PDB file of C-alpha atoms in Angstrom:
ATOM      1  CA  UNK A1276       0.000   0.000   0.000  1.00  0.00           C
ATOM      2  CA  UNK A1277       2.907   2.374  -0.166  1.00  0.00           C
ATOM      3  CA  UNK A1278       2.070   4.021  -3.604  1.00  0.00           C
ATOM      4  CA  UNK A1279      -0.461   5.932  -1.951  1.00  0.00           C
ATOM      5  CA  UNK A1280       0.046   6.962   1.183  1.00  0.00           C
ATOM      6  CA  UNK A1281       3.517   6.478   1.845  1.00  0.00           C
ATOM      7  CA  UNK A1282       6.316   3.646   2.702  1.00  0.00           C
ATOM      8  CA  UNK A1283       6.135   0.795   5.557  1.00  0.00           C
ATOM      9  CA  UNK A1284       9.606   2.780   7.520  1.00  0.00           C
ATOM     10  CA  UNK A1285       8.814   4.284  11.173  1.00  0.00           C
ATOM     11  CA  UNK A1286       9.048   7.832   8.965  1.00  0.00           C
ATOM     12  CA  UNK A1287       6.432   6.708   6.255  1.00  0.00           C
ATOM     13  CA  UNK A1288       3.448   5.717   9.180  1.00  0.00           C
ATOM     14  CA  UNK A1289       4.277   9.340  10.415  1.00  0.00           C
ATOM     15  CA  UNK A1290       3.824  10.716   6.829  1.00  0.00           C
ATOM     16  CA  UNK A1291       0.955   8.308   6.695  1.00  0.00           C
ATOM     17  CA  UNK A1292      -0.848   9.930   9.777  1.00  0.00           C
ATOM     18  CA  UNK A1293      -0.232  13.256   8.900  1.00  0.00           C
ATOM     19  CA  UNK A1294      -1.420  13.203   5.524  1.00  0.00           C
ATOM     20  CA  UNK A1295      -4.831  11.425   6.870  1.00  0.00           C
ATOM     21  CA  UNK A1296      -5.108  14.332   9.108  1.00  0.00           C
ATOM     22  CA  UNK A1297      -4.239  17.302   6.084  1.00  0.00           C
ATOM     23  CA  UNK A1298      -7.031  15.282   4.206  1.00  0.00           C
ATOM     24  CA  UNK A1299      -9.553  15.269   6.981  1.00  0.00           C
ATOM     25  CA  UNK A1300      -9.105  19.181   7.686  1.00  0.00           C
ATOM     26  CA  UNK A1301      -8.755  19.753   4.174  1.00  0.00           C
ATOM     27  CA  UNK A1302     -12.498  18.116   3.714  1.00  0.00           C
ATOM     28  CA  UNK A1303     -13.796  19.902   6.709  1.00  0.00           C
ATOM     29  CA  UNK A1304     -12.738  23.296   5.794  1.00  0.00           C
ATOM     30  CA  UNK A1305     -13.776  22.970   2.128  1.00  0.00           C
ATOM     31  CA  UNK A1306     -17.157  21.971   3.424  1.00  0.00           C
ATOM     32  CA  UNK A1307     -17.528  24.620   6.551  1.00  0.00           C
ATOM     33  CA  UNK A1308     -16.107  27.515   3.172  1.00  0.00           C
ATOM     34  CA  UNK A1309     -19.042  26.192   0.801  1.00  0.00           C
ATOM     35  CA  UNK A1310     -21.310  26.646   3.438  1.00  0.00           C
ATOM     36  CA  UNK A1311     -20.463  30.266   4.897  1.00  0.00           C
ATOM     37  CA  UNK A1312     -19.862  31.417   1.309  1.00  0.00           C
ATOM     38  CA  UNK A1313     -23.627  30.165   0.745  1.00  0.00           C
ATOM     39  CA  UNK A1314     -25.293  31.429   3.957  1.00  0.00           C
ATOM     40  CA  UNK A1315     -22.900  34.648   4.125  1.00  0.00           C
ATOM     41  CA  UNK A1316     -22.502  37.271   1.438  1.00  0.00           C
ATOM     42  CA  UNK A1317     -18.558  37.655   2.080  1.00  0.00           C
ATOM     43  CA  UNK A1318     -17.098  40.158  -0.261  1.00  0.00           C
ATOM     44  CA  UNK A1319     -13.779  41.824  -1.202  1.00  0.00           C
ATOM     45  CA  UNK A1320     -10.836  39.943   1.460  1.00  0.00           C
ATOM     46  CA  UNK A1321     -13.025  37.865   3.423  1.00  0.00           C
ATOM     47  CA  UNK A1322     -14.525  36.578   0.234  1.00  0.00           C
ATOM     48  CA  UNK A1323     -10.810  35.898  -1.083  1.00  0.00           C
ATOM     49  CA  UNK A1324      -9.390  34.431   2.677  1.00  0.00           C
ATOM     50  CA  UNK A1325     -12.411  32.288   2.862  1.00  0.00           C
ATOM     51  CA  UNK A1326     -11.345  31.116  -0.805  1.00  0.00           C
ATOM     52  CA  UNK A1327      -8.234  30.144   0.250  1.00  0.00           C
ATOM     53  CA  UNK A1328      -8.759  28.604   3.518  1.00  0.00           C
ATOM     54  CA  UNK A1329      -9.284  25.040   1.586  1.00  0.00           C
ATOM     55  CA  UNK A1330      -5.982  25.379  -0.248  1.00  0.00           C
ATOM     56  CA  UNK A1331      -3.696  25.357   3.462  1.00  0.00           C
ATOM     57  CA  UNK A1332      -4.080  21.630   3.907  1.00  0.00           C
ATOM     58  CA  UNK A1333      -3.349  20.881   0.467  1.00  0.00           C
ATOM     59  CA  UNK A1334      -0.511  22.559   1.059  1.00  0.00           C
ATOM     60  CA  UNK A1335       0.524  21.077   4.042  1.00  0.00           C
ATOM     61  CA  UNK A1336       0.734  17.999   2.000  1.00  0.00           C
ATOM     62  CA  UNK A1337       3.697  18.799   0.464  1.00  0.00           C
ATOM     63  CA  UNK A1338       5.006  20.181   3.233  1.00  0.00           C
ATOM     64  CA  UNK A1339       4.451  16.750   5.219  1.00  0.00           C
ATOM     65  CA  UNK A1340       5.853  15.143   1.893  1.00  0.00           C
ATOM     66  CA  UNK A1341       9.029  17.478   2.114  1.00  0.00           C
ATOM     67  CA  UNK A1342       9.558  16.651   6.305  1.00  0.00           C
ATOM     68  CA  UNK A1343       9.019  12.469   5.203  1.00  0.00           C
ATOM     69  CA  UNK A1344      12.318  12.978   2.409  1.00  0.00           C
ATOM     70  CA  UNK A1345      14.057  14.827   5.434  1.00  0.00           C
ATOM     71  CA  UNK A1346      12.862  12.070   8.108  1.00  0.00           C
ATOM     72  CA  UNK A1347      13.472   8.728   6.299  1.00  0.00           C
ATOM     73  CA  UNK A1348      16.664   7.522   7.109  1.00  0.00           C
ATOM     74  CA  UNK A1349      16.152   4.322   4.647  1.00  0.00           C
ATOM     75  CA  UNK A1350      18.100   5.861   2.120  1.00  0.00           C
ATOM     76  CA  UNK A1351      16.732   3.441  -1.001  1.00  0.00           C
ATOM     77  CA  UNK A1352      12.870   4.744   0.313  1.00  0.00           C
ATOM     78  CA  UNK A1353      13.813   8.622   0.127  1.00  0.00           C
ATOM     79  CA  UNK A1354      15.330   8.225  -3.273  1.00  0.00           C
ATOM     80  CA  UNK A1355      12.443   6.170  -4.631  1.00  0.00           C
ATOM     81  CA  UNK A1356       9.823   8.751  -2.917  1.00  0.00           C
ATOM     82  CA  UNK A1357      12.421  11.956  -4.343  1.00  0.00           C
ATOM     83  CA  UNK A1358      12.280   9.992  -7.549  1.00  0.00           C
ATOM     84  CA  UNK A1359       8.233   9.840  -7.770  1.00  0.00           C
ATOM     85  CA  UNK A1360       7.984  13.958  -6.709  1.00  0.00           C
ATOM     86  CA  UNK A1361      10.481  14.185 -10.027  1.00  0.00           C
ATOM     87  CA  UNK A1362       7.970  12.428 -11.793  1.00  0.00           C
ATOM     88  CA  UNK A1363       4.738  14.450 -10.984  1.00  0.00           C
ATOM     89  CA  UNK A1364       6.788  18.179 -10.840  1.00  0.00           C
ATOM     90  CA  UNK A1365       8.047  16.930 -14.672  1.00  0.00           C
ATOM     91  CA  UNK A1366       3.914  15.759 -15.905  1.00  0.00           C
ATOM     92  CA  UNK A1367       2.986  18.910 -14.230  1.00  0.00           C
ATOM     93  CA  UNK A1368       5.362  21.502 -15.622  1.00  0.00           C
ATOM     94  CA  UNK A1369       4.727  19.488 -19.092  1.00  0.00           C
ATOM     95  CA  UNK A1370       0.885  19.781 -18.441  1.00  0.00           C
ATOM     96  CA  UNK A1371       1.040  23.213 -18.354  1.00  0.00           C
ATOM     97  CA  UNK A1372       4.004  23.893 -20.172  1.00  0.00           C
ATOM     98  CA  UNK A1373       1.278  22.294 -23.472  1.00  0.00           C
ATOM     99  CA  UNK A1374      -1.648  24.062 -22.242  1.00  0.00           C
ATOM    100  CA  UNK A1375       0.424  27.552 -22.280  1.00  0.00           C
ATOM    101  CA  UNK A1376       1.777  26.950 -25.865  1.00  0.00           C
ATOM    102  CA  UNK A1377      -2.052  26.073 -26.810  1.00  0.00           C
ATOM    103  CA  UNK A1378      -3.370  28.970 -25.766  1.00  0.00           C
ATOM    104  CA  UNK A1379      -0.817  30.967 -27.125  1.00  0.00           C
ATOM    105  CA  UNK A1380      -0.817  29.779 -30.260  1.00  0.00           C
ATOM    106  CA  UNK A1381      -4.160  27.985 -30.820  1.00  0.00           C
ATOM    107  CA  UNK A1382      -6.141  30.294 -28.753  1.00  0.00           C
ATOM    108  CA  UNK A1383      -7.421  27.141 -26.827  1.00  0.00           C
ATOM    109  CA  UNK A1384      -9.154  27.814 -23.060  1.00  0.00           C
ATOM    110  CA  UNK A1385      -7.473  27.459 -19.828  1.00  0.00           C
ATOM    111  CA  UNK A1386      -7.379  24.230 -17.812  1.00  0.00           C
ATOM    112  CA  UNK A1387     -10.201  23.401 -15.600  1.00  0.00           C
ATOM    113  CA  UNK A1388      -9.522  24.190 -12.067  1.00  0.00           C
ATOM    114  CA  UNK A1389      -7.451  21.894  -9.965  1.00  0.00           C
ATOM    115  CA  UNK A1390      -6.192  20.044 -12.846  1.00  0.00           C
ATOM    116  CA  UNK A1391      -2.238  20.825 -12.288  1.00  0.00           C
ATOM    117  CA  UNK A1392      -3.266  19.616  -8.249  1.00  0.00           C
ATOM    118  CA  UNK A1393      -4.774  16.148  -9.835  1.00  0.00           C
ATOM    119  CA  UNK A1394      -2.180  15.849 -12.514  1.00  0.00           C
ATOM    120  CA  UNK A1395       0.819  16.434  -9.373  1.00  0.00           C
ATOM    121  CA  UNK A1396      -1.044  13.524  -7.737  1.00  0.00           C
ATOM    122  CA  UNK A1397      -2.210  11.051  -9.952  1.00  0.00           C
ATOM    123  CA  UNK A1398       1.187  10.992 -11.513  1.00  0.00           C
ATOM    124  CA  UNK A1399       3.323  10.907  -7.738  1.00  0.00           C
ATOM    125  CA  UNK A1400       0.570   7.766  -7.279  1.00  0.00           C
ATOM    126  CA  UNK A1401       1.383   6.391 -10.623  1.00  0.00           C
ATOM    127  CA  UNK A1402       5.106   6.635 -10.366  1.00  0.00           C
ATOM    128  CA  UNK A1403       5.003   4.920  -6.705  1.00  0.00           C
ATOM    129  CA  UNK A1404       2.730   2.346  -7.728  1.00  0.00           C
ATOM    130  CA  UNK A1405       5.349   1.857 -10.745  1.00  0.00           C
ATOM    131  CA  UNK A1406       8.592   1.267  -8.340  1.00  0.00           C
ATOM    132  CA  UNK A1407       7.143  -0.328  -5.649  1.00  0.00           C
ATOM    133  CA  UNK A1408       6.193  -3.293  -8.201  1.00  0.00           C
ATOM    134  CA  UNK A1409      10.043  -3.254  -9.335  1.00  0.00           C
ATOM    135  CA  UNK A1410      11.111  -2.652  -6.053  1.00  0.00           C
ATOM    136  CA  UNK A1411       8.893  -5.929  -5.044  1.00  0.00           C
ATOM    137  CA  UNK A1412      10.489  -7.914  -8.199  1.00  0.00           C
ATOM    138  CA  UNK A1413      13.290 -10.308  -7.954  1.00  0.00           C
ATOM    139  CA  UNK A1414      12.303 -11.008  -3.797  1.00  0.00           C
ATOM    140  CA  UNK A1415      12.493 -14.087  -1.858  1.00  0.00           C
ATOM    141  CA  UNK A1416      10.034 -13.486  -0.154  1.00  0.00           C
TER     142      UNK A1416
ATOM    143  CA  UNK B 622      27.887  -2.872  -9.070  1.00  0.00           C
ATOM    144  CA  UNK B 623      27.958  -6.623  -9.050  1.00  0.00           C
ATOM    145  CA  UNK B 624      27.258  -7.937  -4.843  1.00  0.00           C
ATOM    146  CA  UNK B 625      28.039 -11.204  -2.669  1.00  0.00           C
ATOM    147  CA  UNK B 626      25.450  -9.921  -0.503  1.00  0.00           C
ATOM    148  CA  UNK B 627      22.871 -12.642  -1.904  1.00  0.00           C
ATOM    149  CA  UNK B 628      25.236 -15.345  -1.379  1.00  0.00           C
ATOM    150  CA  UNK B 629      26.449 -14.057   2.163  1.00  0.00           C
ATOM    151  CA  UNK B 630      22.575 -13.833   3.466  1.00  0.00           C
ATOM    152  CA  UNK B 631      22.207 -17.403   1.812  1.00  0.00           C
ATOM    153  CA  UNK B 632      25.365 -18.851   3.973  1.00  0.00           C
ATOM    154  CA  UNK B 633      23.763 -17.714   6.985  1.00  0.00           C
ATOM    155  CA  UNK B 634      20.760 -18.749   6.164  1.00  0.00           C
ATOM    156  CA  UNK B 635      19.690 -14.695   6.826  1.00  0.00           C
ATOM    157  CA  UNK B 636      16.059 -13.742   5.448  1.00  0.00           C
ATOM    158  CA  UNK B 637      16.013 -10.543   3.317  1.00  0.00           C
ATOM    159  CA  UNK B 638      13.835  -9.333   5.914  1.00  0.00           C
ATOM    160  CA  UNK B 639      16.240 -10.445   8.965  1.00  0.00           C
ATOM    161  CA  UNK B 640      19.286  -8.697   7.163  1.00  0.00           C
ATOM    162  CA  UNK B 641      17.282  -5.486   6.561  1.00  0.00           C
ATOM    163  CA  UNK B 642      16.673  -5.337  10.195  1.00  0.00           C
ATOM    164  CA  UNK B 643      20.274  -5.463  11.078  1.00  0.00           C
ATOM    165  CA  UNK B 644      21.069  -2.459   8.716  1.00  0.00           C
ATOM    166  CA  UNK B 645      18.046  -0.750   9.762  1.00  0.00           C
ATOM    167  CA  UNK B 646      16.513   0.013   6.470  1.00  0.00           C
ATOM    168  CA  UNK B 647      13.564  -1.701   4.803  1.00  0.00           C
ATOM    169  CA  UNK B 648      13.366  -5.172   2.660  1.00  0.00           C
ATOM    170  CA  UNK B 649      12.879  -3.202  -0.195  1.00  0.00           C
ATOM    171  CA  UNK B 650      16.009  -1.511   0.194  1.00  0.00           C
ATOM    172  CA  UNK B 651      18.250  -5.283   0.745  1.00  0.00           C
ATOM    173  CA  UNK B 652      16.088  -6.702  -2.168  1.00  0.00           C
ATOM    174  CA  UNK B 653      17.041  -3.227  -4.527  1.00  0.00           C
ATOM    175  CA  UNK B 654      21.140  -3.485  -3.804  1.00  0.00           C
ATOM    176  CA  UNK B 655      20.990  -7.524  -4.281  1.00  0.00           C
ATOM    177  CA  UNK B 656      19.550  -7.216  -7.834  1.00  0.00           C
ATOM    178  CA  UNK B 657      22.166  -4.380  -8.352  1.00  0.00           C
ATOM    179  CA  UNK B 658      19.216  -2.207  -9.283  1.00  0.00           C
ATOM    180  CA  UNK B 659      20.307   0.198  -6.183  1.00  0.00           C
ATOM    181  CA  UNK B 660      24.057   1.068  -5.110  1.00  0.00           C
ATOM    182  CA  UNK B 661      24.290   1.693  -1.071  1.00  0.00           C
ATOM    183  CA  UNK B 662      26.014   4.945   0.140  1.00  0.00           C
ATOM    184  CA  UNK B 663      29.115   4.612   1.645  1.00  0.00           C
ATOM    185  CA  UNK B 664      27.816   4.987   5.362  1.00  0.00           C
ATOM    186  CA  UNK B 665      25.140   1.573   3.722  1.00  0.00           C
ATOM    187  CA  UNK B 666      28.290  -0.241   2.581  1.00  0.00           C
ATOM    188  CA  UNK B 667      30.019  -0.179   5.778  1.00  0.00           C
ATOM    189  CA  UNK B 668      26.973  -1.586   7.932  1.00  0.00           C
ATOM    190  CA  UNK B 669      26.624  -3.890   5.211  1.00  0.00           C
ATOM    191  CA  UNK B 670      30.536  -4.768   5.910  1.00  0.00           C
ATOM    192  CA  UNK B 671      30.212  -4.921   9.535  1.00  0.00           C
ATOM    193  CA  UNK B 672      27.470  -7.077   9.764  1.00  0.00           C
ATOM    194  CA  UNK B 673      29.276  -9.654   7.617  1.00  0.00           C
ATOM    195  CA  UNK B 674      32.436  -9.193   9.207  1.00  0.00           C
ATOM    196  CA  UNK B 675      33.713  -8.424   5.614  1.00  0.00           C
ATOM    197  CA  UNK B 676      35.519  -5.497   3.590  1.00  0.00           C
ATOM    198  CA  UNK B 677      33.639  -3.715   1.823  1.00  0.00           C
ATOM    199  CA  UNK B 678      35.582  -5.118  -1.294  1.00  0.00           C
ATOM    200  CA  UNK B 679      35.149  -8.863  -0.408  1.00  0.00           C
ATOM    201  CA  UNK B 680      31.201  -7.791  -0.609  1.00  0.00           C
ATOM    202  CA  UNK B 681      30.607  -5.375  -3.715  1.00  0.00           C
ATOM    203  CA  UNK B 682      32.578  -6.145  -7.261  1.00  0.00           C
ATOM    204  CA  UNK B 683      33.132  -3.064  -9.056  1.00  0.00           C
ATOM    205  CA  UNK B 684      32.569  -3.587 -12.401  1.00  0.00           C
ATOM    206  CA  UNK B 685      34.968  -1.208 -14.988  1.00  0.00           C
ATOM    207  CA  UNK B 686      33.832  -0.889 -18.267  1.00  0.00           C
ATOM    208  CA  UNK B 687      36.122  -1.901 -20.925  1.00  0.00           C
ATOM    209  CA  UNK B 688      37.549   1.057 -22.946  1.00  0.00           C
ATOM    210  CA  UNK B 689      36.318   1.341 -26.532  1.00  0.00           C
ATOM    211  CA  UNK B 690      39.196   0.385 -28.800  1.00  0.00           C
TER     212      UNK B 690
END
């Protein structure tokens, strides 16, 4: 179960429990925004801060993902988990890298919203899922 | 890099899983530098030593490409 929510080391059930908890704020606040922003009329900064709020536990994500690289002492499982952010930070750049170039040129729309935050994830989840069934190859056990 | 570390584990009748938790790291990482897929940092390749009671060059075989004539 590592390509998803991190590696079987003492660092990677940390990473683990932290990212369960940055999911379960992130689906609270997004829910408790929707709802003042609907029963509320917020305008101007409160409008824009109340926005926003659901974005700080995404990004606490990759903060939690930058302390597991600087906690795992299982040197193979850092470079394998430093190898997967490569990965997504090379489909996202390319993702929008396209898109920019298309609009440019082709006069094609913008992305939907949140696309470059799914692309960044699905691709992190594809690369682990991708090593950890090499990684598993070749054992004796 | 070319390894003995498959044959050492094998003489002393060592699990991948029982060797990994000598060096501390995961089974993952033993089965990655016995396939040669993964090279160990130095620090790796002396715990590796010392819990063989080997050098470090009586364990991995460096391998030096032949020069193109």
């Amino acid at each position: 179960m590592g390509w998803w929510m991190g590696r079987s080391s003492r660092a990677g059930k940390r990473y683990r429990r932290r990212v369960l908890t940055a999911i379960t704020l992130y689906v609270a606040v997004l829910f408790s925004c929707l709802k003042l922003v609907k029963a509320v009329p917020l305008h101007g900064i409160a409008l824009y801060a109340a926005a926003a709020l659901p974005a700080i536990p995404v990004v606490a994500v990759l903060v939690i993902l930058a302390r597991y690289l600087q906690e795992e002492s299982d040197e193979y499982l850092r470079m394998l988990t430093a190898r997967s952010l490569l990965f997504a930070a090379g489909a996202l750049l390319a993702t929008t890298v396209v898109n920019d170039f298309l609009r440019v040129i082709a006069h094609a729309g913008a992305l939907m919203p949140f696309v470059g935050f799914i692309v960044f994830f699905v691709s992190f989840g594809i690369a682990n899922i991708v090593q950890d069934m090499v990684s598993s190859r070749d054992s004796d056990e | 890099m070319n390894n003995r570390l498959k044959a050492l584990r094998a003489e002393r009748g060592w699990s991948q899983q029982l060797l990994a938790d000598k060096l501390d790291v995961s089974r993952q990482s033993v089965n990655a530098i016995e396939t040669a897929r993964y090279d160990p940092s130095l620090p790796l390749a002396f715990k590796i030593s010392r819990v063989f009671g080997k050098t470090i060059e009586e364990i991995f075989i460096d391998v030096v490409p032949k020069k193109a004539k």
